[in-house]
Structures are given as C-alpha cells and as structure tokens.
GROMACS .gro file of C-alpha atoms in nm:
model
  408
    1MET     CA    1   4.961   8.606  10.661
    2LEU     CA    2   5.334   8.547  10.642
    3HIS     CA    3   5.568   8.869  10.617
    4PHE     CA    4   5.897   8.844  10.448
    5VAL     CA    5   6.131   9.140  10.482
    6ILE     CA    6   6.418   9.211  10.249
    7ILE     CA    7   6.689   9.455  10.366
    8GLY     CA    8   6.881   9.596  10.071
    9ALA     CA    9   6.707   9.718   9.752
   10GLY     CA   10   6.978   9.638   9.500
   11GLU     CA   11   6.979   9.391   9.216
   12CYS     CA   12   6.981   9.100   9.457
   13GLY     CA   13   6.708   9.213   9.691
   14ALA     CA   14   6.478   9.330   9.409
   15ARG     CA   15   6.536   9.005   9.225
   16ALA     CA   16   6.438   8.807   9.533
   17ALA     CA   17   6.122   8.999   9.592
   18PHE     CA   18   6.001   8.944   9.232
   19ALA     CA   19   6.103   8.578   9.241
   20LEU     CA   20   5.895   8.518   9.561
   21ARG     CA   21   5.588   8.636   9.359
   22GLU     CA   22   5.692   8.429   9.056
   23LYS     CA   23   5.721   8.120   9.283
   24GLY     CA   24   5.366   8.174   9.417
   25PHE     CA   25   5.429   8.348   9.746
   26ASN     CA   26   5.111   8.521   9.847
   27GLY     CA   27   5.215   8.678  10.174
   28ASP     CA   28   5.353   9.039  10.246
   29ILE     CA   29   5.688   9.147  10.112
   30THR     CA   30   5.866   9.456  10.240
   31LEU     CA   31   6.186   9.566  10.051
   32ILE     CA   32   6.402   9.824  10.233
   33GLY     CA   33   6.640  10.041  10.040
   34ALA     CA   34   6.871  10.318  10.179
   35GLU     CA   35   6.901  10.514   9.847
   36PRO     CA   36   6.626  10.755   9.735
   37VAL     CA   37   6.551  10.565   9.416
   38ALA     CA   38   6.405  10.237   9.321
   39PRO     CA   39   6.647   9.935   9.271
   40TYR     CA   40   6.884   9.966   8.975
   41GLU     CA   41   7.176   9.796   8.808
   42ARG     CA   42   7.523   9.895   8.918
   43PRO     CA   43   7.746   9.774   8.626
   44PRO     CA   44   7.652  10.061   8.402
   45LEU     CA   45   7.770  10.322   8.655
   46SER     CA   46   8.128  10.281   8.546
   47LYS     CA   47   8.026  10.237   8.176
   48GLU     CA   48   7.743  10.383   7.979
   49GLY     CA   49   7.568  10.494   8.299
   50LEU     CA   50   7.855  10.737   8.371
   51VAL     CA   51   7.845  10.872   8.011
   52LEU     CA   52   7.467  10.938   8.035
   53ALA     CA   53   7.442  11.004   8.416
   54HIS     CA   54   7.066  11.061   8.397
   55GLU     CA   55   6.832  10.808   8.524
   56PRO     CA   56   6.975  10.476   8.641
   57LYS     CA   57   6.892  10.148   8.463
   58PHE     CA   58   6.610  10.037   8.685
   59VAL     CA   59   6.567   9.668   8.762
   60ALA     CA   60   6.189   9.719   8.717
   61ALA     CA   61   5.949  10.018   8.667
   62LEU     CA   62   5.818  10.156   8.988
   63GLU     CA   63   5.465  10.056   8.917
   64HIS     CA   64   5.568   9.700   8.886
   65TYR     CA   65   5.639   9.692   9.258
   66ALA     CA   66   5.283   9.802   9.330
   67ASP     CA   67   5.139   9.557   9.083
   68GLN     CA   68   5.330   9.268   9.252
   69ARG     CA   69   5.235   9.392   9.599
   70ILE     CA   70   5.587   9.461   9.698
   71ASP     CA   71   5.609   9.736   9.958
   72LEU     CA   72   5.915   9.914   9.850
   73ARG     CA   73   6.058  10.162  10.110
   74VAL     CA   74   6.336  10.402   9.973
   75SER     CA   75   6.543  10.646  10.161
   76THR     CA   76   6.513  10.400  10.460
   77HIS     CA   77   6.764  10.175  10.635
   78ALA     CA   78   6.748   9.910  10.908
   79THR     CA   79   6.924  10.007  11.233
   80ASP     CA   80   6.861   9.691  11.434
   81ILE     CA   81   6.761   9.324  11.400
   82ASP     CA   82   6.627   9.110  11.691
   83PRO     CA   83   6.670   8.753  11.570
   84ILE     CA   84   6.490   8.617  11.873
   85GLY     CA   85   6.177   8.843  11.857
   86LYS     CA   86   6.202   8.850  11.471
   87VAL     CA   87   6.169   9.227  11.466
   88VAL     CA   88   6.361   9.476  11.225
   89THR     CA   89   6.392   9.837  11.345
   90LEU     CA   90   6.391  10.102  11.073
   91SER     CA   91   6.573  10.444  11.069
   92ASP     CA   92   6.244  10.622  11.124
   93GLY     CA   93   6.171  10.417  11.435
   94GLU     CA   94   5.914  10.188  11.279
   95GLN     CA   95   5.945   9.817  11.388
   96LEU     CA   96   5.865   9.541  11.135
   97SER     CA   97   5.787   9.192  11.253
   98TYR     CA   98   5.901   8.925  11.000
   99ASP     CA   99   5.858   8.549  10.959
  100LYS     CA  100   6.170   8.525  10.737
  101LEU     CA  101   6.444   8.787  10.662
  102LEU     CA  102   6.671   8.821  10.376
  103LEU     CA  103   6.985   9.040  10.408
  104ALA     CA  104   7.098   9.178  10.068
  105THR     CA  105   7.293   9.474  10.201
  106GLY     CA  106   7.558   9.467   9.926
  107ALA     CA  107   7.900   9.623   9.955
  108SER     CA  108   8.043   9.977   9.981
  109ALA     CA  109   8.346  10.129   9.802
  110ARG     CA  110   8.662  10.074   9.982
  111SER     CA  111   8.843  10.385  10.106
  112PHE     CA  112   9.226  10.437  10.113
  113PRO     CA  113   9.298  10.364  10.478
  114GLY     CA  114   9.480  10.628  10.684
  115ILE     CA  115   9.552  10.857  10.386
  116ILE     CA  116   9.247  10.955  10.179
  117GLY     CA  117   8.913  11.098  10.272
  118THR     CA  118   8.659  11.221  10.022
  119GLY     CA  119   8.543  11.559   9.908
  120GLU     CA  120   8.448  11.750   9.593
  121LEU     CA  121   8.779  11.660   9.429
  122ILE     CA  122   8.835  11.311   9.586
  123ARG     CA  123   8.557  11.072   9.504
  124MET     CA  124   8.451  10.706   9.492
  125LEU     CA  125   8.198  10.533   9.266
  126ARG     CA  126   7.935  10.300   9.408
  127THR     CA  127   7.596  10.469   9.360
  128HIS     CA  128   7.396  10.650   9.095
  129ALA     CA  129   7.438  10.967   9.304
  130ASP     CA  130   7.819  10.916   9.283
  131ALA     CA  131   7.807  10.880   8.907
  132THR     CA  132   7.602  11.197   8.879
  133ALA     CA  133   7.841  11.389   9.083
  134LEU     CA  134   8.151  11.258   8.878
  135ARG     CA  135   8.004  11.325   8.530
  136PRO     CA  136   8.062  11.706   8.520
  137ALA     CA  137   8.434  11.661   8.595
  138LEU     CA  138   8.499  11.415   8.310
  139LEU     CA  139   8.541  11.661   8.032
  140PRO     CA  140   8.797  11.732   7.766
  141GLY     CA  141   9.096  11.917   7.910
  142ARG     CA  142   9.048  11.776   8.258
  143HIS     CA  143   9.297  11.548   8.419
  144ILE     CA  144   9.167  11.264   8.622
  145ALA     CA  145   9.381  11.055   8.856
  146ILE     CA  146   9.251  10.706   8.933
  147ILE     CA  147   9.392  10.518   9.224
  148GLY     CA  148   9.341  10.141   9.160
  149GLY     CA  149   9.405   9.932   8.857
  150GLY     CA  150   9.129   9.679   8.908
  151PHE     CA  151   8.823   9.651   8.724
  152ILE     CA  152   8.644   9.961   8.853
  153GLY     CA  153   8.949  10.180   8.809
  154LEU     CA  154   9.007  10.054   8.450
  155GLU     CA  155   8.646  10.079   8.345
  156LEU     CA  156   8.641  10.431   8.482
  157ALA     CA  157   8.952  10.507   8.295
  158ALA     CA  158   8.797  10.389   7.960
  159THR     CA  159   8.491  10.589   8.022
  160ALA     CA  160   8.677  10.899   8.113
  161ARG     CA  161   8.877  10.883   7.794
  162LYS     CA  162   8.560  10.819   7.597
  163LEU     CA  163   8.444  11.158   7.744
  164GLY     CA  164   8.769  11.326   7.651
  165ALA     CA  165   8.937  11.353   7.994
  166ASP     CA  166   9.318  11.287   8.034
  167VAL     CA  167   9.364  10.986   8.277
  168THR     CA  168   9.648  10.853   8.493
  169VAL     CA  169   9.590  10.523   8.658
  170ILE     CA  170   9.803  10.450   8.970
  171GLU     CA  171   9.828  10.089   9.086
  172GLY     CA  172  10.038   9.961   9.379
  173LEU     CA  173  10.091   9.613   9.237
  174PRO     CA  174  10.341   9.524   8.965
  175ARG     CA  175  10.052   9.508   8.695
  176VAL     CA  176   9.681   9.584   8.665
  177LEU     CA  177   9.421   9.325   8.746
  178LYS     CA  178   9.690   9.133   8.947
  179ARG     CA  179   9.436   8.954   9.171
  180GLY     CA  180   9.181   8.826   8.915
  181VAL     CA  181   9.318   8.812   8.561
  182PRO     CA  182   9.607   8.618   8.400
  183GLU     CA  183   9.900   8.825   8.290
  184ALA     CA  184   9.845   8.768   7.913
  185VAL     CA  185   9.491   8.918   7.939
  186ALA     CA  186   9.618   9.203   8.160
  187GLU     CA  187   9.883   9.289   7.900
  188VAL     CA  188   9.616   9.321   7.626
  189ILE     CA  189   9.400   9.546   7.843
  190THR     CA  190   9.704   9.758   7.945
  191GLN     CA  191   9.804   9.807   7.597
  192ARG     CA  192   9.466   9.897   7.485
  193HIS     CA  193   9.449  10.171   7.755
  194ARG     CA  194   9.788  10.302   7.667
  195ASP     CA  195   9.684  10.315   7.285
  196GLU     CA  196   9.392  10.535   7.412
  197GLY     CA  197   9.644  10.765   7.585
  198VAL     CA  198   9.597  10.645   7.946
  199ASP     CA  199   9.907  10.683   8.161
  200ILE     CA  200   9.927  10.363   8.368
  201ARG     CA  201  10.166  10.362   8.661
  202CYS     CA  202  10.220  10.030   8.824
  203GLY     CA  203  10.424   9.947   9.129
  204GLU     CA  204  10.363  10.294   9.294
  205THR     CA  205  10.306  10.391   9.642
  206ILE     CA  206  10.097  10.687   9.760
  207ALA     CA  207  10.218  10.904  10.042
  208ALA     CA  208   9.924  11.143  10.046
  209VAL     CA  209   9.636  11.298   9.850
  210GLU     CA  210   9.562  11.674   9.919
  211GLU     CA  211   9.269  11.862   9.800
  212GLY     CA  212   9.313  12.231   9.727
  213ALA     CA  213   9.104  12.510   9.601
  214THR     CA  214   9.148  12.435   9.237
  215GLY     CA  215   9.261  12.082   9.222
  216ALA     CA  216   9.408  11.780   9.388
  217ILE     CA  217   9.761  11.655   9.435
  218VAL     CA  218   9.867  11.295   9.456
  219ARG     CA  219  10.198  11.256   9.630
  220LEU     CA  220  10.380  10.938   9.532
  221GLY     CA  221  10.615  10.749   9.754
  222ASP     CA  222  10.925  10.855   9.546
  223GLY     CA  223  10.833  11.218   9.590
  224GLU     CA  224  10.675  11.286   9.260
  225GLU     CA  225  10.362  11.500   9.262
  226LEU     CA  226  10.084  11.452   9.027
  227SER     CA  227   9.823  11.732   8.980
  228ALA     CA  228   9.459  11.641   8.901
  229ASP     CA  229   9.135  11.804   8.860
  230LEU     CA  230   8.968  11.498   9.029
  231VAL     CA  231   9.089  11.191   9.202
  232LEU     CA  232   8.887  10.881   9.181
  233ILE     CA  233   8.937  10.601   9.428
  234GLY     CA  234   8.871  10.258   9.272
  235ILE     CA  235   9.042  10.000   9.502
  236GLY     CA  236   8.754   9.752   9.547
  237ALA     CA  237   8.461   9.710   9.777
  238GLN     CA  238   8.391   9.578  10.131
  239PRO     CA  239   8.078   9.394  10.230
  240ASN     CA  240   7.827   9.571  10.435
  241VAL     CA  241   7.811   9.353  10.753
  242ALA     CA  242   7.757   9.609  11.035
  243LEU     CA  243   7.389   9.531  11.071
  244ALA     CA  244   7.459   9.160  11.081
  245GLU     CA  245   7.736   9.191  11.337
  246LYS     CA  246   7.525   9.411  11.550
  247ALA     CA  247   7.260   9.129  11.548
  248GLY     CA  248   7.520   8.874  11.648
  249LEU     CA  249   7.532   8.687  11.315
  250ALA     CA  250   7.852   8.510  11.210
  251VAL     CA  251   8.072   8.701  10.975
  252ASP     CA  252   8.363   8.570  10.758
  253ASN     CA  253   8.467   8.797  10.482
  254GLY     CA  254   8.097   8.888  10.452
  255ILE     CA  255   7.791   8.755  10.638
  256ALA     CA  256   7.864   8.382  10.672
  257VAL     CA  257   7.600   8.161  10.513
  258ASN     CA  258   7.579   7.794  10.435
  259GLU     CA  259   7.527   7.636  10.095
  260ARG     CA  260   7.150   7.723  10.122
  261LEU     CA  261   7.221   8.094  10.202
  262GLU     CA  262   7.116   8.040  10.569
  263THR     CA  263   7.297   8.259  10.823
  264SER     CA  264   7.380   8.155  11.171
  265ALA     CA  265   7.042   8.284  11.298
  266ALA     CA  266   6.711   8.095  11.230
  267ASP     CA  267   6.496   8.228  10.945
  268ILE     CA  268   6.764   8.487  10.841
  269TYR     CA  269   6.917   8.441  10.496
  270ALA     CA  270   7.186   8.657  10.312
  271ALA     CA  271   7.273   8.675   9.949
  272GLY     CA  272   7.472   8.882   9.697
  273ASP     CA  273   7.779   9.089   9.755
  274CYS     CA  274   7.740   9.101  10.128
  275CYS     CA  275   7.777   8.720  10.196
  276SER     CA  276   8.041   8.458  10.176
  277PHE     CA  277   7.933   8.102  10.109
  278PRO     CA  278   8.096   7.749  10.071
  279LEU     CA  279   8.111   7.638   9.698
  280ALA     CA  280   8.086   7.264   9.655
  281LEU     CA  281   8.234   7.285   9.305
  282TYR     CA  282   8.561   7.400   9.462
  283GLY     CA  283   8.568   7.160   9.751
  284GLY     CA  284   8.355   7.375   9.986
  285ARG     CA  285   8.596   7.667   9.981
  286ARG     CA  286   8.427   7.978  10.115
  287VAL     CA  287   8.410   8.261   9.874
  288ARG     CA  288   8.240   8.602   9.826
  289LEU     CA  289   8.148   8.717   9.479
  290GLU     CA  290   8.075   9.078   9.355
  291SER     CA  291   7.908   9.041   9.032
  292TRP     CA  292   7.580   9.115   8.858
  293ARG     CA  293   7.508   8.755   8.767
  294ASN     CA  294   7.577   8.630   9.120
  295ALA     CA  295   7.333   8.892   9.261
  296GLN     CA  296   7.073   8.774   9.026
  297GLU     CA  297   7.121   8.408   9.086
  298GLN     CA  298   7.151   8.434   9.458
  299GLY     CA  299   6.837   8.655   9.475
  300THR     CA  300   6.642   8.388   9.298
  301LEU     CA  301   6.795   8.102   9.513
  302ALA     CA  302   6.719   8.296   9.828
  303ALA     CA  303   6.363   8.336   9.723
  304ALA     CA  304   6.322   7.960   9.668
  305ASN     CA  305   6.484   7.882  10.008
  306LEU     CA  306   6.270   8.137  10.187
  307LEU     CA  307   5.983   7.926  10.065
  308GLY     CA  308   6.152   7.604  10.191
  309ALA     CA  309   6.305   7.457   9.880
  310GLY     CA  310   6.639   7.381  10.056
  311ASP     CA  311   6.834   7.422   9.727
  312SER     CA  312   7.218   7.452   9.734
  313ILE     CA  313   7.432   7.694   9.551
  314SER     CA  314   7.562   7.533   9.231
  315ALA     CA  315   7.636   7.821   8.986
  316VAL     CA  316   7.978   7.857   8.838
  317PRO     CA  317   8.118   8.203   8.919
  318TRP     CA  318   8.107   8.436   8.613
  319PHE     CA  319   8.230   8.788   8.563
  320TRP     CA  320   8.263   9.026   8.269
  321SER     CA  321   8.407   9.377   8.205
  322ASP     CA  322   8.374   9.605   7.900
  323GLN     CA  323   8.652   9.843   7.832
  324TYR     CA  324   8.668  10.035   7.495
  325ASP     CA  325   8.577   9.767   7.232
  326LEU     CA  326   8.717   9.487   7.436
  327THR     CA  327   8.513   9.239   7.647
  328LEU     CA  328   8.659   9.031   7.920
  329GLN     CA  329   8.488   8.720   8.047
  330ILE     CA  330   8.590   8.482   8.326
  331ALA     CA  331   8.414   8.171   8.427
  332GLY     CA  332   8.517   7.972   8.732
  333LEU     CA  333   8.799   8.017   8.990
  334ALA     CA  334   9.156   7.966   8.880
  335ASP     CA  335   9.302   7.924   9.232
  336GLY     CA  336   9.476   7.584   9.250
  337ALA     CA  337   9.537   7.557   8.881
  338THR     CA  338   9.869   7.411   8.776
  339THR     CA  339   9.837   7.427   8.400
  340MET     CA  340   9.729   7.711   8.162
  341LEU     CA  341   9.642   7.645   7.801
  342ARG     CA  342   9.563   7.902   7.524
  343ARG     CA  343   9.306   7.879   7.263
  344ASP     CA  344   9.324   8.142   6.985
  345LEU     CA  345   9.002   8.257   6.824
  346GLY     CA  346   9.125   8.498   6.559
  347GLU     CA  347   9.147   8.870   6.540
  348GLY     CA  348   9.347   8.893   6.866
  349ALA     CA  349   9.079   8.710   7.071
  350PHE     CA  350   9.184   8.418   7.292
  351ILE     CA  351   9.082   8.213   7.594
  352LEU     CA  352   9.314   8.075   7.866
  353PHE     CA  353   9.199   7.748   8.022
  354HIS     CA  354   9.308   7.679   8.384
  355LEU     CA  355   9.335   7.315   8.488
  356ASP     CA  356   9.445   7.149   8.808
  357GLU     CA  357   9.702   6.863   8.841
  358THR     CA  358   9.437   6.599   8.756
  359GLY     CA  359   9.340   6.775   8.431
  360ARG     CA  360   9.011   6.909   8.564
  361LEU     CA  361   8.903   7.251   8.418
  362LEU     CA  362   8.875   7.499   8.695
  363ALA     CA  363   8.840   7.823   8.505
  364ALA     CA  364   8.851   8.008   8.174
  365SER     CA  365   8.954   8.360   8.105
  366GLY     CA  366   8.885   8.512   7.764
  367ILE     CA  367   8.927   8.852   7.595
  368GLY     CA  368   8.839   8.982   7.255
  369ARG     CA  369   8.638   9.244   7.073
  370GLY     CA  370   8.255   9.245   7.123
  371ASN     CA  371   8.115   8.892   7.168
  372ALA     CA  372   8.426   8.719   7.028
  373VAL     CA  373   8.472   8.507   7.345
  374ALA     CA  374   8.121   8.477   7.479
  375ARG     CA  375   8.011   8.153   7.323
  376ASP     CA  376   8.324   7.962   7.416
  377ILE     CA  377   8.332   8.097   7.769
  378ARG     CA  378   7.970   7.983   7.808
  379LEU     CA  379   8.073   7.634   7.692
  380ALA     CA  380   8.378   7.639   7.924
  381GLU     CA  381   8.141   7.729   8.208
  382MET     CA  382   7.941   7.417   8.135
  383LEU     CA  383   8.259   7.202   8.124
  384ILE     CA  384   8.353   7.354   8.460
  385ALA     CA  385   8.004   7.272   8.608
  386ALA     CA  386   8.050   6.912   8.488
  387ARG     CA  387   8.383   6.888   8.649
  388ALA     CA  388   8.523   6.781   8.313
  389ARG     CA  389   8.883   6.684   8.229
  390PRO     CA  390   8.889   6.766   7.863
  391ASP     CA  391   9.165   6.663   7.621
  392PRO     CA  392   9.433   6.942   7.644
  393GLU     CA  393   9.518   6.919   7.286
  394ALA     CA  394   9.145   6.969   7.194
  395LEU     CA  395   9.118   7.270   7.421
  396THR     CA  396   9.402   7.451   7.238
  397ALA     CA  397   9.288   7.349   6.885
  398SER     CA  398   9.066   7.629   6.757
  399HIS     CA  399   8.913   7.391   6.494
  400VAL     CA  400   8.784   7.154   6.762
  401LYS     CA  401   8.448   7.284   6.891
  402LEU     CA  402   8.420   7.301   7.269
  403LYS     CA  403   8.060   7.175   7.227
  404SER     CA  404   8.201   6.837   7.121
  405LEU     CA  405   8.424   6.824   7.435
  406LEU     CA  406   8.100   6.880   7.646
  407ALA     CA  407   7.926   6.595   7.469
  408ALA     CA  408   8.218   6.376   7.536
   0.00000   0.00000   0.00000
C-alpha cells in the first residue's frame, strides 16, 4: 500500500491530507506536526484568537483525522530526509518510509537581527502558545510597544487597543505597510489607528531593547527611550527551509518548486508559506505567499499532484486583513504597474486598480468597513485571472458594474 508523508501540520498540510481522501486516495497518510495540538488556523491569532486565547480554531475536529485514517503525529518533528532512500527520520528516532512526501513546514516569526532576543517581556506571535502567553499582558493600563508596522504589527495593535492596552507602533520605513499596500490605503489605516489612540512612529531606528525586572525599554536611534510593559516583535516571517536544505533540496526564498509544486528531488513536493514558485500569470515570476487562502489552495493542489494530476498553479494571489471595523483586501500583485485608478464605493470605501503599460489589470487593493469591498475585489480577481484590459473610465465609474467588464 502506498504511504504519503506530510511534514507540517498547519492549514496547508491538514488541507492536503483531507484532500487526498476526498480525491480517493486509499493508502496510508502520516501528518507530522511539531506543535502539541491538532492543526489550527493562524489568522485568528492576531485578531479574535488573541482576544479569546482559549482553544485555537481547529481545521478539523480531532476525531475527523481518525475517521479519515490520517495518522496525525503531534509534538513531533522531522530531523532528516533521505531523498534517495525515501525515508524520513523523526525526532523520536522513528524512521518512516514514504512513496511521496509533502513539505508544508510553514514559516517562523522573524527576529530582530543582532539586537533583540525574546523573553517574558519581549515576545513574538506565530503560534497558539504565543497568543496564550501574550493575552495576560494586554490589559487596560498596560503599555505595549510593537516593533513593525506591517500586517501582523497593526493587527496586534488593533487587538491590544480592543483589550484596553496603550499601544506604540515603531516602524523603520517612512510609513506603515510600505511593502504591500498603496499609500492611500495605508493612510486610511494609519488614521484609524490614531483615532483609536495608537501612537504610530514611522522612520524610526532601534538601537536596543532591554528587558528589566518590571518592564522593557526600547532605545531609539535618536536616544529617546520608550518604557513598555511588553514588547511585541512583528516584522514578518521567514520560511522554514532548514530541513529541505539539509536534504539537499534547492532553496530560493523558500523551498524552490516548479509550477506543479515539485521540488528538485523526485517525489518530494512543497506547498504553502515555506515554498517559492513561478507564477505564470505574472510571466513566471518566482513568488512566495504567506496567506490563509494560498495555504488552502496549495494544499489541495499538492494533493492532486501527489496523485499524478500534473496541475499547475493558476490562482490569483489574495490577501485580507481586519483592523477595527475596517477590512483590507488585495488581489493580484501590483509590481510592474504603471497606472493606478481609484473607484469610490461610498461611505469611505474605495478600490485602487493597478494596471501595466498595456492596460492589463495586475492587481486591486480595496478598503472599507465590513464587506464593503469584498464583491468588487472578487470580480477584480476574476478580471486579473482573465488577463483583462478593462476600460479605465469604466473602472473608475462606480455606477458601472465590474461584472459587466468581466462579461466584456
């Protein structure tokens, strides 16, 4: 009987395991996870999961793994892969032979190089255990300093304010969300945070972070000292590639895979946050995506290809972030855009369309309260997938339905 092994029991690995059964695979499946709990969703950790901080939001009930004959191993990690002998060695010394292997090792929180370690008062957020440890510190009257004005840092800031803590966000770049969001969208988010009382400091350098007996001190480059009850590091994530590198697999900003999620070693695939892949929709540009939807989609695609489908990645990158009552959604990749057009949707909501020099729609970025931008971002996503060159005037005219542009 065939044996498929999946290393990494996160959203992607779990989705792949269940998808294998949904697609009719009747062999053995072993799903290996380093954390002591069943696979869970990570996006809530910086949002409602941090507010509640009880049980995580599980991908599936524990009994469902048994029902589907998925051998879930928690509190276990792989230490070695032998691509020639097709053997995985586990942390307890057990060796598992595999017919095909999927690496869904995810990513880890990025530390502040050369300056910051972690401790009781200096923390990062990547796991449910991290969220559980953070929750008691996010109380009224406490001051939280967040290093990083990206999505994680700002989502943490919004949640901390909801819980009553005072918050300072320190960002080294000239504005928040510099790498992934247009300035007009970032301005809306920045103002919303400031309206909630968050002190956002951009263009700052950090000389040191020191942990004392009763609090932490963040020393800025200009000599100013900020006292905090807790410092949160939210400066992004780095792919977990050590196991793949040790096995001799190609690595390029993540485990390098082709359009079918195949690594440089036979019968070994990689998917989710840990891998980089060529995206045909953007001229074969190699990208790595850290998003909930990508983890789900690539888990399903990996399952199909483990079974020999040979399908290629075709999904449009998509990302969202909830902060207070605002929801930000982004479809596509704006790199290479030469034109940006704005479509106002009312009550402050709007979408920015990013087009290249030929008029092709590359990306759309929208922000508004609740689900104000969801429908139009979904339609924009479909236009991007179709490589459409919509009429610019129609894109900006709020009375023209995007669905009509898709039909055209």
